[in-house]
mmCIF file of C-alpha atoms (C1' of nucleotides) in Angstrom:
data_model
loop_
_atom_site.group_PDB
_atom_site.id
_atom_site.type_symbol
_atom_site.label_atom_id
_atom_site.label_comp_id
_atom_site.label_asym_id
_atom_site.label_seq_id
_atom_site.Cartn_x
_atom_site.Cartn_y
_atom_site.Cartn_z
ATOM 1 C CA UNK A 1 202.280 187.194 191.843
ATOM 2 C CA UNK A 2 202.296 189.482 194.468
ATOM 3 C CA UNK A 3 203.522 187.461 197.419
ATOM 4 C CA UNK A 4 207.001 187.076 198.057
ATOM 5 C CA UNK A 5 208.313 189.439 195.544
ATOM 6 C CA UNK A 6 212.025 189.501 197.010
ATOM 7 C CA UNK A 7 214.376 189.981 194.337
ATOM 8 C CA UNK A 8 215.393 193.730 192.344
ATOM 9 C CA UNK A 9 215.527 193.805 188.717
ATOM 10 C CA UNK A 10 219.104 193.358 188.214
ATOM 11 C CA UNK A 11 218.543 190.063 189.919
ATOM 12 C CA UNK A 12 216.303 189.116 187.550
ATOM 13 C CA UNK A 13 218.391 189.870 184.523
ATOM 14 C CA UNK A 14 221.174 188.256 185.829
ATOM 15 C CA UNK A 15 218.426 185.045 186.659
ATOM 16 C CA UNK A 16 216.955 185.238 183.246
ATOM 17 C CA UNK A 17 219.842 186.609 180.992
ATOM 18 C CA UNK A 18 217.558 189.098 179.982
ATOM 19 C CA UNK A 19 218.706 192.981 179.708
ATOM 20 C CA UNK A 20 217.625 195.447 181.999
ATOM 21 C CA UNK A 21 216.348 197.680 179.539
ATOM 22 C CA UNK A 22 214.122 195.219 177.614
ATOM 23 C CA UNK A 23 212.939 193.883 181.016
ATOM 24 C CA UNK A 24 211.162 197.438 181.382
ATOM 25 C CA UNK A 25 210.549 197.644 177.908
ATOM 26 C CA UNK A 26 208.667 194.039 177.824
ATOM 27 C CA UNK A 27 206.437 195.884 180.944
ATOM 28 C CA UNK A 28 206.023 199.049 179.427
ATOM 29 C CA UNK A 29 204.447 196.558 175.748
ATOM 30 C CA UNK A 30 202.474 194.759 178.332
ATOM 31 C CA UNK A 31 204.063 191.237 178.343
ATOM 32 C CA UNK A 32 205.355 191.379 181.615
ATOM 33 C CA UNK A 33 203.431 192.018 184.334
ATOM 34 C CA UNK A 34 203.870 195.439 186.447
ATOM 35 C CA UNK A 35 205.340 194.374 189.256
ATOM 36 C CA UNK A 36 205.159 195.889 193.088
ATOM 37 C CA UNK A 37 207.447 198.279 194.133
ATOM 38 C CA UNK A 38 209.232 199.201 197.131
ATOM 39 C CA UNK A 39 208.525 202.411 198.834
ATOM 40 C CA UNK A 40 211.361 204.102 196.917
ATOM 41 C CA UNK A 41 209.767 203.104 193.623
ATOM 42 C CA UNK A 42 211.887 199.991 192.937
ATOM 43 C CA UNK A 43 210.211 197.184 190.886
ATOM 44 C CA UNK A 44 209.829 193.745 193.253
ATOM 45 C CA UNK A 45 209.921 190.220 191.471
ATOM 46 C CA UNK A 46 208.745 186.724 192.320
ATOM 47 C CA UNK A 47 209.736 183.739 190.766
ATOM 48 C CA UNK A 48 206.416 183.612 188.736
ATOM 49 C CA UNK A 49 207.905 186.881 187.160
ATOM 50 C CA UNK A 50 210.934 184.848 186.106
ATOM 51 C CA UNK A 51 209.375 182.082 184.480
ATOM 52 C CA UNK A 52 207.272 184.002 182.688
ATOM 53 C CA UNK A 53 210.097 186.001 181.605
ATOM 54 C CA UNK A 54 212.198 182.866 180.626
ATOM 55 C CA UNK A 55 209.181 182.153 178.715
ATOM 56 C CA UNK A 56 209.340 185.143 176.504
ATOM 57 C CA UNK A 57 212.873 184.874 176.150
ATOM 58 C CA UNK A 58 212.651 181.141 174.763
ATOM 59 C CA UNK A 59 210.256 182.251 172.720
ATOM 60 C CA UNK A 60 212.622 184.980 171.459
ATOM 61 C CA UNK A 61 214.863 182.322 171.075
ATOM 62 C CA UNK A 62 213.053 180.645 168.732
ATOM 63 C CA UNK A 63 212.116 183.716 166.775
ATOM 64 C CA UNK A 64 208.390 183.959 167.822
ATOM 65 C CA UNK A 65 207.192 187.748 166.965
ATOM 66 C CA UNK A 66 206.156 189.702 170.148
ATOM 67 C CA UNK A 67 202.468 189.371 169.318
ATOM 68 C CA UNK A 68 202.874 185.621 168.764
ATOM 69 C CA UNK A 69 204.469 185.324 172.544
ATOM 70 C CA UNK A 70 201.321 188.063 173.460
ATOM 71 C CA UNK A 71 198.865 184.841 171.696
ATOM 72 C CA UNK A 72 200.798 182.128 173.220
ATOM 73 C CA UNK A 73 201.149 183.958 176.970
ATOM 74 C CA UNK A 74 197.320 184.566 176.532
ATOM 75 C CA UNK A 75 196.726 180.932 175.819
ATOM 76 C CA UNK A 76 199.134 179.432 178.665
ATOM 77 C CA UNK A 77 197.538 181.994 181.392
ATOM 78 C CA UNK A 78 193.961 181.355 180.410
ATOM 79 C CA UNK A 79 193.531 177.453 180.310
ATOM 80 C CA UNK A 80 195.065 176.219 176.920
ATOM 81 C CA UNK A 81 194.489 173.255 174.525
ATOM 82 C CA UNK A 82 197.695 171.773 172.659
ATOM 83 C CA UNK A 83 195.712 171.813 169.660
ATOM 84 C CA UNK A 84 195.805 175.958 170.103
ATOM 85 C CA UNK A 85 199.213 176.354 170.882
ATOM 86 C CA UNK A 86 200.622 173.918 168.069
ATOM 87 C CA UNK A 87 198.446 176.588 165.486
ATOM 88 C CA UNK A 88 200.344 179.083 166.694
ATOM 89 C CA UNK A 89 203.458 177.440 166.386
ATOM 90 C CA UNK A 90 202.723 175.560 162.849
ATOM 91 C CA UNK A 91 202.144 179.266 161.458
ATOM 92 C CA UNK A 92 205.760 180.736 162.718
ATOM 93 C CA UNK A 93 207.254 177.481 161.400
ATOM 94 C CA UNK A 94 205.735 178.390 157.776
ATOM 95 C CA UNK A 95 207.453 181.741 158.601
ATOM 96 C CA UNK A 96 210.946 180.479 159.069
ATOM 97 C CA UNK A 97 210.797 177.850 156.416
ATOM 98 C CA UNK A 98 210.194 180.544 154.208
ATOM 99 C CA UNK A 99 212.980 183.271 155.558
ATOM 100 C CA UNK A 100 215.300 179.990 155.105
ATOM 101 C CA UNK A 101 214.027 179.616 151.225
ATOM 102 C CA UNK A 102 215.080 183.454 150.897
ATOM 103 C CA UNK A 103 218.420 182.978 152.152
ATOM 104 C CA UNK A 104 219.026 179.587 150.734
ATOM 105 C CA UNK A 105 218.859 181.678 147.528
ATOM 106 C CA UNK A 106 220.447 184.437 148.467
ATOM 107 C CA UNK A 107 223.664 182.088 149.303
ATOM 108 C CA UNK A 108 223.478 180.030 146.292
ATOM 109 C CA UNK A 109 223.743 182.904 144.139
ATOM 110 C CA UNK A 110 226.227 184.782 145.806
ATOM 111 C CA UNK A 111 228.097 181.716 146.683
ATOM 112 C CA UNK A 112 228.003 180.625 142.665
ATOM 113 C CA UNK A 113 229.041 183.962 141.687
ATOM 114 C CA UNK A 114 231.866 184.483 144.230
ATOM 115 C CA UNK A 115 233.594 181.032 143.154
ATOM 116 C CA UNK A 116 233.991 182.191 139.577
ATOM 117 C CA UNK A 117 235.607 185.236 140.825
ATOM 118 C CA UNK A 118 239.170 185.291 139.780
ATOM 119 C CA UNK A 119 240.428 187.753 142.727
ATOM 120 C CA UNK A 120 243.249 189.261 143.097
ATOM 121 C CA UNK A 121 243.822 192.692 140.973
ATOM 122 C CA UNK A 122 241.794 191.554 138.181
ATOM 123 C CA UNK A 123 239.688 194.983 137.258
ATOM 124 C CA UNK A 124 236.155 192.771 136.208
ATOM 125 C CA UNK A 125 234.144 191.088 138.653
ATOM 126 C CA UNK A 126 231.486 188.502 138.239
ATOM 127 C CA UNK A 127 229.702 189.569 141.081
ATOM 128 C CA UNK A 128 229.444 193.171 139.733
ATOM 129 C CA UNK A 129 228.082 191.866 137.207
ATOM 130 C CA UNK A 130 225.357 190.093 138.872
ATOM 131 C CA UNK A 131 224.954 192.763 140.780
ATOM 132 C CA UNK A 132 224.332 194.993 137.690
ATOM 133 C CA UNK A 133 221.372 192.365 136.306
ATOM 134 C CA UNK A 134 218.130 193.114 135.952
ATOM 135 C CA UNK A 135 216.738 189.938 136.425
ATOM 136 C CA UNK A 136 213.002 189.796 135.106
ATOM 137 C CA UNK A 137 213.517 192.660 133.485
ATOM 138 C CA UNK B 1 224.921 211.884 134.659
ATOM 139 C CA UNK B 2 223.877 215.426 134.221
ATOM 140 C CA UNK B 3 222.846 214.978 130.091
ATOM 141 C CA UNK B 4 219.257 213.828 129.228
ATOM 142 C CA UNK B 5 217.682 213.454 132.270
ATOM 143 C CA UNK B 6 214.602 212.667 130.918
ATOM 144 C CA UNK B 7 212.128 211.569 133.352
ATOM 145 C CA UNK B 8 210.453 211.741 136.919
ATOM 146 C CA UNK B 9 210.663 209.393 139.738
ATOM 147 C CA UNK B 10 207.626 207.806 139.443
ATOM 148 C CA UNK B 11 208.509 206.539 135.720
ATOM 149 C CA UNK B 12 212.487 205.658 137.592
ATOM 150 C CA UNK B 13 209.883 203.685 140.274
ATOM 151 C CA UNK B 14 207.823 201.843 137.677
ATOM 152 C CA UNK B 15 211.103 200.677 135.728
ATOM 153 C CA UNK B 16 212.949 199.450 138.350
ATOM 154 C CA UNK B 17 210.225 198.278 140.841
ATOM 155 C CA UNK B 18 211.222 200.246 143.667
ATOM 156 C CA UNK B 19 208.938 202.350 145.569
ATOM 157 C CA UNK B 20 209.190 206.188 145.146
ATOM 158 C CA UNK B 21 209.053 206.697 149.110
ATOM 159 C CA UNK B 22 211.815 204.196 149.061
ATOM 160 C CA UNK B 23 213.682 205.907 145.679
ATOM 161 C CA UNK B 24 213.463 209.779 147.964
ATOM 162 C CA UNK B 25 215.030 207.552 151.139
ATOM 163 C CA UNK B 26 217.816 206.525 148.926
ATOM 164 C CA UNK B 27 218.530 210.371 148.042
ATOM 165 C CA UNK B 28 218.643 211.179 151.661
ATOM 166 C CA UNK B 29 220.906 208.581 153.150
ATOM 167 C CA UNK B 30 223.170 209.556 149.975
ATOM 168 C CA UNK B 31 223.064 206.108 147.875
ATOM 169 C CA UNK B 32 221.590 207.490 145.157
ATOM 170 C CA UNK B 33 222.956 211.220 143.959
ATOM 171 C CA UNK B 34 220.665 213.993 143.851
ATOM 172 C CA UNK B 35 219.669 214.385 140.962
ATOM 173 C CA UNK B 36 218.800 217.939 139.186
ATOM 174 C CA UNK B 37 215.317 219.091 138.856
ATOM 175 C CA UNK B 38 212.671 220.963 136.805
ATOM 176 C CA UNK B 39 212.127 224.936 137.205
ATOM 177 C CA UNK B 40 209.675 223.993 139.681
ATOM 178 C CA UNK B 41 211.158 220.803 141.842
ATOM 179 C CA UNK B 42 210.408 217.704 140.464
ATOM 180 C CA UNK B 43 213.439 215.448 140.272
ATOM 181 C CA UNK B 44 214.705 214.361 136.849
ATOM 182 C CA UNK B 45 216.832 210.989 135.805
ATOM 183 C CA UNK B 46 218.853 209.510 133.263
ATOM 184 C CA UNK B 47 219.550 205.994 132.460
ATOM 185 C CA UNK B 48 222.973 206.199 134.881
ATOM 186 C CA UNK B 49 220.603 206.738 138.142
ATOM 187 C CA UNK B 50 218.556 203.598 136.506
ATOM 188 C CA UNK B 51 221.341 201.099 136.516
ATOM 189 C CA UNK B 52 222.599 202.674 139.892
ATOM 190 C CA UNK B 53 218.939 202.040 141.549
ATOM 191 C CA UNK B 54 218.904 198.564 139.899
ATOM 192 C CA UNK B 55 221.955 197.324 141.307
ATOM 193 C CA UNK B 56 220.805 198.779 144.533
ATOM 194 C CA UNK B 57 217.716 196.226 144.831
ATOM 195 C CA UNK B 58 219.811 193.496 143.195
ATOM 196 C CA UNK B 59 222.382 194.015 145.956
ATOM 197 C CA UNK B 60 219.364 194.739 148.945
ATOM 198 C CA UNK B 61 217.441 191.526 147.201
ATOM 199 C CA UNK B 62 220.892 189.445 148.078
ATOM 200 C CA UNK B 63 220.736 190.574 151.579
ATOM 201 C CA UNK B 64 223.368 193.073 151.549
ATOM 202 C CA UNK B 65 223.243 195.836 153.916
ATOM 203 C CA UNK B 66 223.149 199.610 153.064
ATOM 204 C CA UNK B 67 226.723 200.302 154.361
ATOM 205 C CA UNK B 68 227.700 197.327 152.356
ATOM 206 C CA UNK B 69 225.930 198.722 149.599
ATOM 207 C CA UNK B 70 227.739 201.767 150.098
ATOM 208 C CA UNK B 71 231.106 200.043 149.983
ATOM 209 C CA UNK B 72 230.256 198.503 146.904
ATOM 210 C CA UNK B 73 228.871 201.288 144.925
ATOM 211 C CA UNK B 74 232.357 203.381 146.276
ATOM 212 C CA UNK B 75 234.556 200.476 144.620
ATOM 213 C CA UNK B 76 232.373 200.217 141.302
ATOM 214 C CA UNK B 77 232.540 203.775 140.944
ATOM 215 C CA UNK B 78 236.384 204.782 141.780
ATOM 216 C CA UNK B 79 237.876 201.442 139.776
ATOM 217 C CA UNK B 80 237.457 198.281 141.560
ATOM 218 C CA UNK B 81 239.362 194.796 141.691
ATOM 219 C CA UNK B 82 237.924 191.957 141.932
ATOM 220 C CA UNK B 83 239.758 190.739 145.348
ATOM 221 C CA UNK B 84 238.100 193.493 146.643
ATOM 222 C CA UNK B 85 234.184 192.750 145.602
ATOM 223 C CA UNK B 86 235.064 189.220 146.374
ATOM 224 C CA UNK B 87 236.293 190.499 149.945
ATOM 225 C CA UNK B 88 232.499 192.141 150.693
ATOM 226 C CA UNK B 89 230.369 189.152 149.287
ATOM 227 C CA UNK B 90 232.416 186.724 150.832
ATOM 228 C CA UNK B 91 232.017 188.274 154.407
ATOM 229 C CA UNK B 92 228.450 188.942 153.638
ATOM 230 C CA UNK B 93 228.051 185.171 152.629
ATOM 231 C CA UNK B 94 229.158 184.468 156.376
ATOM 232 C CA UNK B 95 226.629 186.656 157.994
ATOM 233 C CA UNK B 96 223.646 184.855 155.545
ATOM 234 C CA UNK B 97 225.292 181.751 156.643
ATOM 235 C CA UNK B 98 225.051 182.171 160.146
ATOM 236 C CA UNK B 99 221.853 183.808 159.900
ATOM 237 C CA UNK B 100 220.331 180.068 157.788
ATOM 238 C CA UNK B 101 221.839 177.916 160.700
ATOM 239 C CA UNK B 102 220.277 180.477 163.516
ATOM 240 C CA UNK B 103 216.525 179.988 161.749
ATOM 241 C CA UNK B 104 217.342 176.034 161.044
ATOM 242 C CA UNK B 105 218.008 175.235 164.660
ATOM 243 C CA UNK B 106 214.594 177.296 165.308
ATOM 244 C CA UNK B 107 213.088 174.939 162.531
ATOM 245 C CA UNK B 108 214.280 171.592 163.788
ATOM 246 C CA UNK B 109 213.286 172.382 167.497
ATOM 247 C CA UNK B 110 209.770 173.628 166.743
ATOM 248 C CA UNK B 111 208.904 170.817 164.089
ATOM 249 C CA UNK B 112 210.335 168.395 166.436
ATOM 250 C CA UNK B 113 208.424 169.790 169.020
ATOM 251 C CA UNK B 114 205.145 170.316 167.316
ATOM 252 C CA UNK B 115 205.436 166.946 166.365
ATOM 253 C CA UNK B 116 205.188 165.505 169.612
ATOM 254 C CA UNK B 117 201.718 167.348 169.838
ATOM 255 C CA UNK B 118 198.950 165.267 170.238
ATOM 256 C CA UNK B 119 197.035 168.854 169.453
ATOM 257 C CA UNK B 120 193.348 168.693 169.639
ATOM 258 C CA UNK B 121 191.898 169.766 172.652
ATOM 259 C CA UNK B 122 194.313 167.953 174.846
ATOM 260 C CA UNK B 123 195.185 170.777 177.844
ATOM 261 C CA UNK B 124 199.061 169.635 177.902
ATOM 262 C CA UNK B 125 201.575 170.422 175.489
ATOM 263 C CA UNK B 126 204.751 169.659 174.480
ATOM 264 C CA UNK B 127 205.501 173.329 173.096
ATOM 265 C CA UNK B 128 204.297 174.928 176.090
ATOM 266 C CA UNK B 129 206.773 172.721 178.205
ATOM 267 C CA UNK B 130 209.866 173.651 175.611
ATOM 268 C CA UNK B 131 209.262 177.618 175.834
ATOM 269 C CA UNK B 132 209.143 177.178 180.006
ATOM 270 C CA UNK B 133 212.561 175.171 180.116
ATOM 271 C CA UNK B 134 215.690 177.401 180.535
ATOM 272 C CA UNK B 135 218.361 175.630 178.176
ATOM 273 C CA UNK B 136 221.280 176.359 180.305
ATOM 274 C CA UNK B 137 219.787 177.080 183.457
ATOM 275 C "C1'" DT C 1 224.842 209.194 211.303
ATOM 276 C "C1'" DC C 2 227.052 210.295 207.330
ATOM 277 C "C1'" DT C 3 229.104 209.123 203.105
ATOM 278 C "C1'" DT C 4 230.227 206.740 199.269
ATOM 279 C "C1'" DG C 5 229.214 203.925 195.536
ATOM 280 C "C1'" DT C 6 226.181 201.237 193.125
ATOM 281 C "C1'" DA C 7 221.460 200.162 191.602
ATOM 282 C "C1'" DT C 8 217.520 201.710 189.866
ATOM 283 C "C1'" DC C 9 214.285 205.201 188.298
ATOM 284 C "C1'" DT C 10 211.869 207.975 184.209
ATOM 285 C "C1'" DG C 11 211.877 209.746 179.785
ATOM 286 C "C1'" DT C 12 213.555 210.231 175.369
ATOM 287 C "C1'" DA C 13 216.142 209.258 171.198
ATOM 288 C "C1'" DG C 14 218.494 206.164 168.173
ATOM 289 C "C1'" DC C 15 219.317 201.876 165.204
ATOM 290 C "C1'" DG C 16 217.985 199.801 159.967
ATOM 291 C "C1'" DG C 17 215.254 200.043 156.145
ATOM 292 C "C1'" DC C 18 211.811 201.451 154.905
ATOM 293 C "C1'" DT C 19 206.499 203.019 154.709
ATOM 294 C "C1'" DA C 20 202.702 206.161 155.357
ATOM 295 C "C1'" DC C 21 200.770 209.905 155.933
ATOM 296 C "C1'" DA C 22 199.455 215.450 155.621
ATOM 297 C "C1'" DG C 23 199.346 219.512 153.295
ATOM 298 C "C1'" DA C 24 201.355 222.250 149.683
ATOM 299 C "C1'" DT C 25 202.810 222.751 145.036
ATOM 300 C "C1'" DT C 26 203.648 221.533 139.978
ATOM 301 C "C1'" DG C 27 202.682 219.603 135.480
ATOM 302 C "C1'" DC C 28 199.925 218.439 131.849
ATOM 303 C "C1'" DA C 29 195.692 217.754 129.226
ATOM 304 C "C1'" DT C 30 191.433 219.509 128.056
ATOM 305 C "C1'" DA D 1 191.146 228.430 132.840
ATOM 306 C "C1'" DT D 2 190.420 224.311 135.206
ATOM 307 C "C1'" DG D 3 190.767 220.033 136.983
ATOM 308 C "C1'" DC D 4 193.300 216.147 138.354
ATOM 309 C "C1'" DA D 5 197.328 213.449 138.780
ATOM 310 C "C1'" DA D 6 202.070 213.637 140.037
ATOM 311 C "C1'" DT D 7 205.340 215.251 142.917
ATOM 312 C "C1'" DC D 8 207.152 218.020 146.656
ATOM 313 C "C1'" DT D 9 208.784 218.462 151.901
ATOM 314 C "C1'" DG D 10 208.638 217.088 156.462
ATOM 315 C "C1'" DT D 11 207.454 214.182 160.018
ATOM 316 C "C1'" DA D 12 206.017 210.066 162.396
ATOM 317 C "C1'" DG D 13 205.436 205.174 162.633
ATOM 318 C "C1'" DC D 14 206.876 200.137 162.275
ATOM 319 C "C1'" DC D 15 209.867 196.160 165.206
ATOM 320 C "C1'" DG D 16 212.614 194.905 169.085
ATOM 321 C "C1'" DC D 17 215.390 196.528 171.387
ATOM 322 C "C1'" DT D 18 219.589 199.609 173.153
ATOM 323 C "C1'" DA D 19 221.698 203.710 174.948
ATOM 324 C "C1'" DC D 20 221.896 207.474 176.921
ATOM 325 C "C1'" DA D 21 220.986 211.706 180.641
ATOM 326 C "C1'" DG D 22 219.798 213.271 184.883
ATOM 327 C "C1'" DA D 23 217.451 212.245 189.089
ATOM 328 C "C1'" DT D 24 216.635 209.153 193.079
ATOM 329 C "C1'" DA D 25 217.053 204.983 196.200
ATOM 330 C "C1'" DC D 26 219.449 201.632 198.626
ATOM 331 C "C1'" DA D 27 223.111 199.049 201.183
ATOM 332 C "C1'" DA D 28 227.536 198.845 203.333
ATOM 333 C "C1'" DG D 29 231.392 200.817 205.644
ATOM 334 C "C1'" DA D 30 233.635 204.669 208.623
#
DNA sequence: TCTTGTATCTGTAGCGGCTACAGATTGCAT
DNA sequence: ATGCAATCTGTAGCCGCTACAGATACAAGA
């Protein structure tokens, strides 16, 4: 990673359609790399940087937490097996399923009590009402 | 909402099963009114902050935001229609919407994915290769 | 070489929606 | 009077960025 380091951080952001600001934050959290700098201070990439970085950002992508991309980094640097990596991943799916429950719920109710709103001026609303419930008491 | 204030926060917390931290935070961002107090400080409530706090946590437990919370609360209190309630649910229906097809298009690509894993202690892995491609370059 | 304009630097604070302390005070029962 | 629980205020932390301010560095043109 240190050889041919030719490209400025703005580069990379545009490269990697990752912000400038979370580039340096992602360094100052330790998932990227510190990279060398020019003699001014600059920080000098490489195209390992960027793939690393395109990495994380997938990862982002696909809603993996920070120290789930920190696991799966650690994993991909240091000699992986699939059977490791799918873990990792099985556990965010359970995640996600269950976010998707949540608001699976959260749309059928609001979605229920919305249609039997009459709108307009009328002064009572169903979904005050709703909103009003104690549910299990 | 000044008459028989009768009791402290933490009975308010146990009877509506939201944290007192949480009940204090709600004081100082203005969503719940300040209520008044004993000789010496502690804060005392009547049934009116109850419902309000309960239809806060019905609202948060549907997803809305504070500020929509704050909107909603403001029509309730200053005589509402029911276009308008309708008009706040309905746009907050969009945003869970979009938020459910976001965390299904995660789902589908990591089950697909994870599928293809032969897991074990294979070294390759189909995950691995998904989180290194860049979608659209 | 000088200047201009952009790029980058560091450090800090803010977002939302809480939660978790520390350290002081109050309230209530014995 | 005493002991202990409840509550008080104020501040800092969580996540994953984002947005400044104010100081430098760099690259291109005159």
């Amino acid at each position: 990673m240190v050889d041919s380091c030719n490209f400025g951080i703005g580069e990379l952001s545009r490269r990697t359609a990752v912000n400038i600001e979370t580039i340096r934050y992602y360094e100052r959290i330790g998932l990227l790399p510190s990279p060398p700098r020019t003699e001014g201070g600059h920080r000098l990439y490489s195209e390992a940087h960027r793939k690393r970085l395109v990495f994380i950002r997938r990862s982002r992508e696909l809603g993996f937490t920070i120290d789930e991309i920190h696991n799966l980094l650690g994993l991909v640097e240091g000699g992986y097996t699939c059977g490791e990596v799918q873990a990792v991943a099985l556990d965010h799916l359970k995640h996600i399923r269950r976010k998707i429950t949540d608001l699976r719920r959260m749309e059928r109710t609001l979605a229920d009590t919305a249609a039997r709103c009459a709108g307009g001026t009328s002064p009572d609303c169903p979904i005050v009402d709703v909103l009003s419930q104690e549910l299990r008491q």
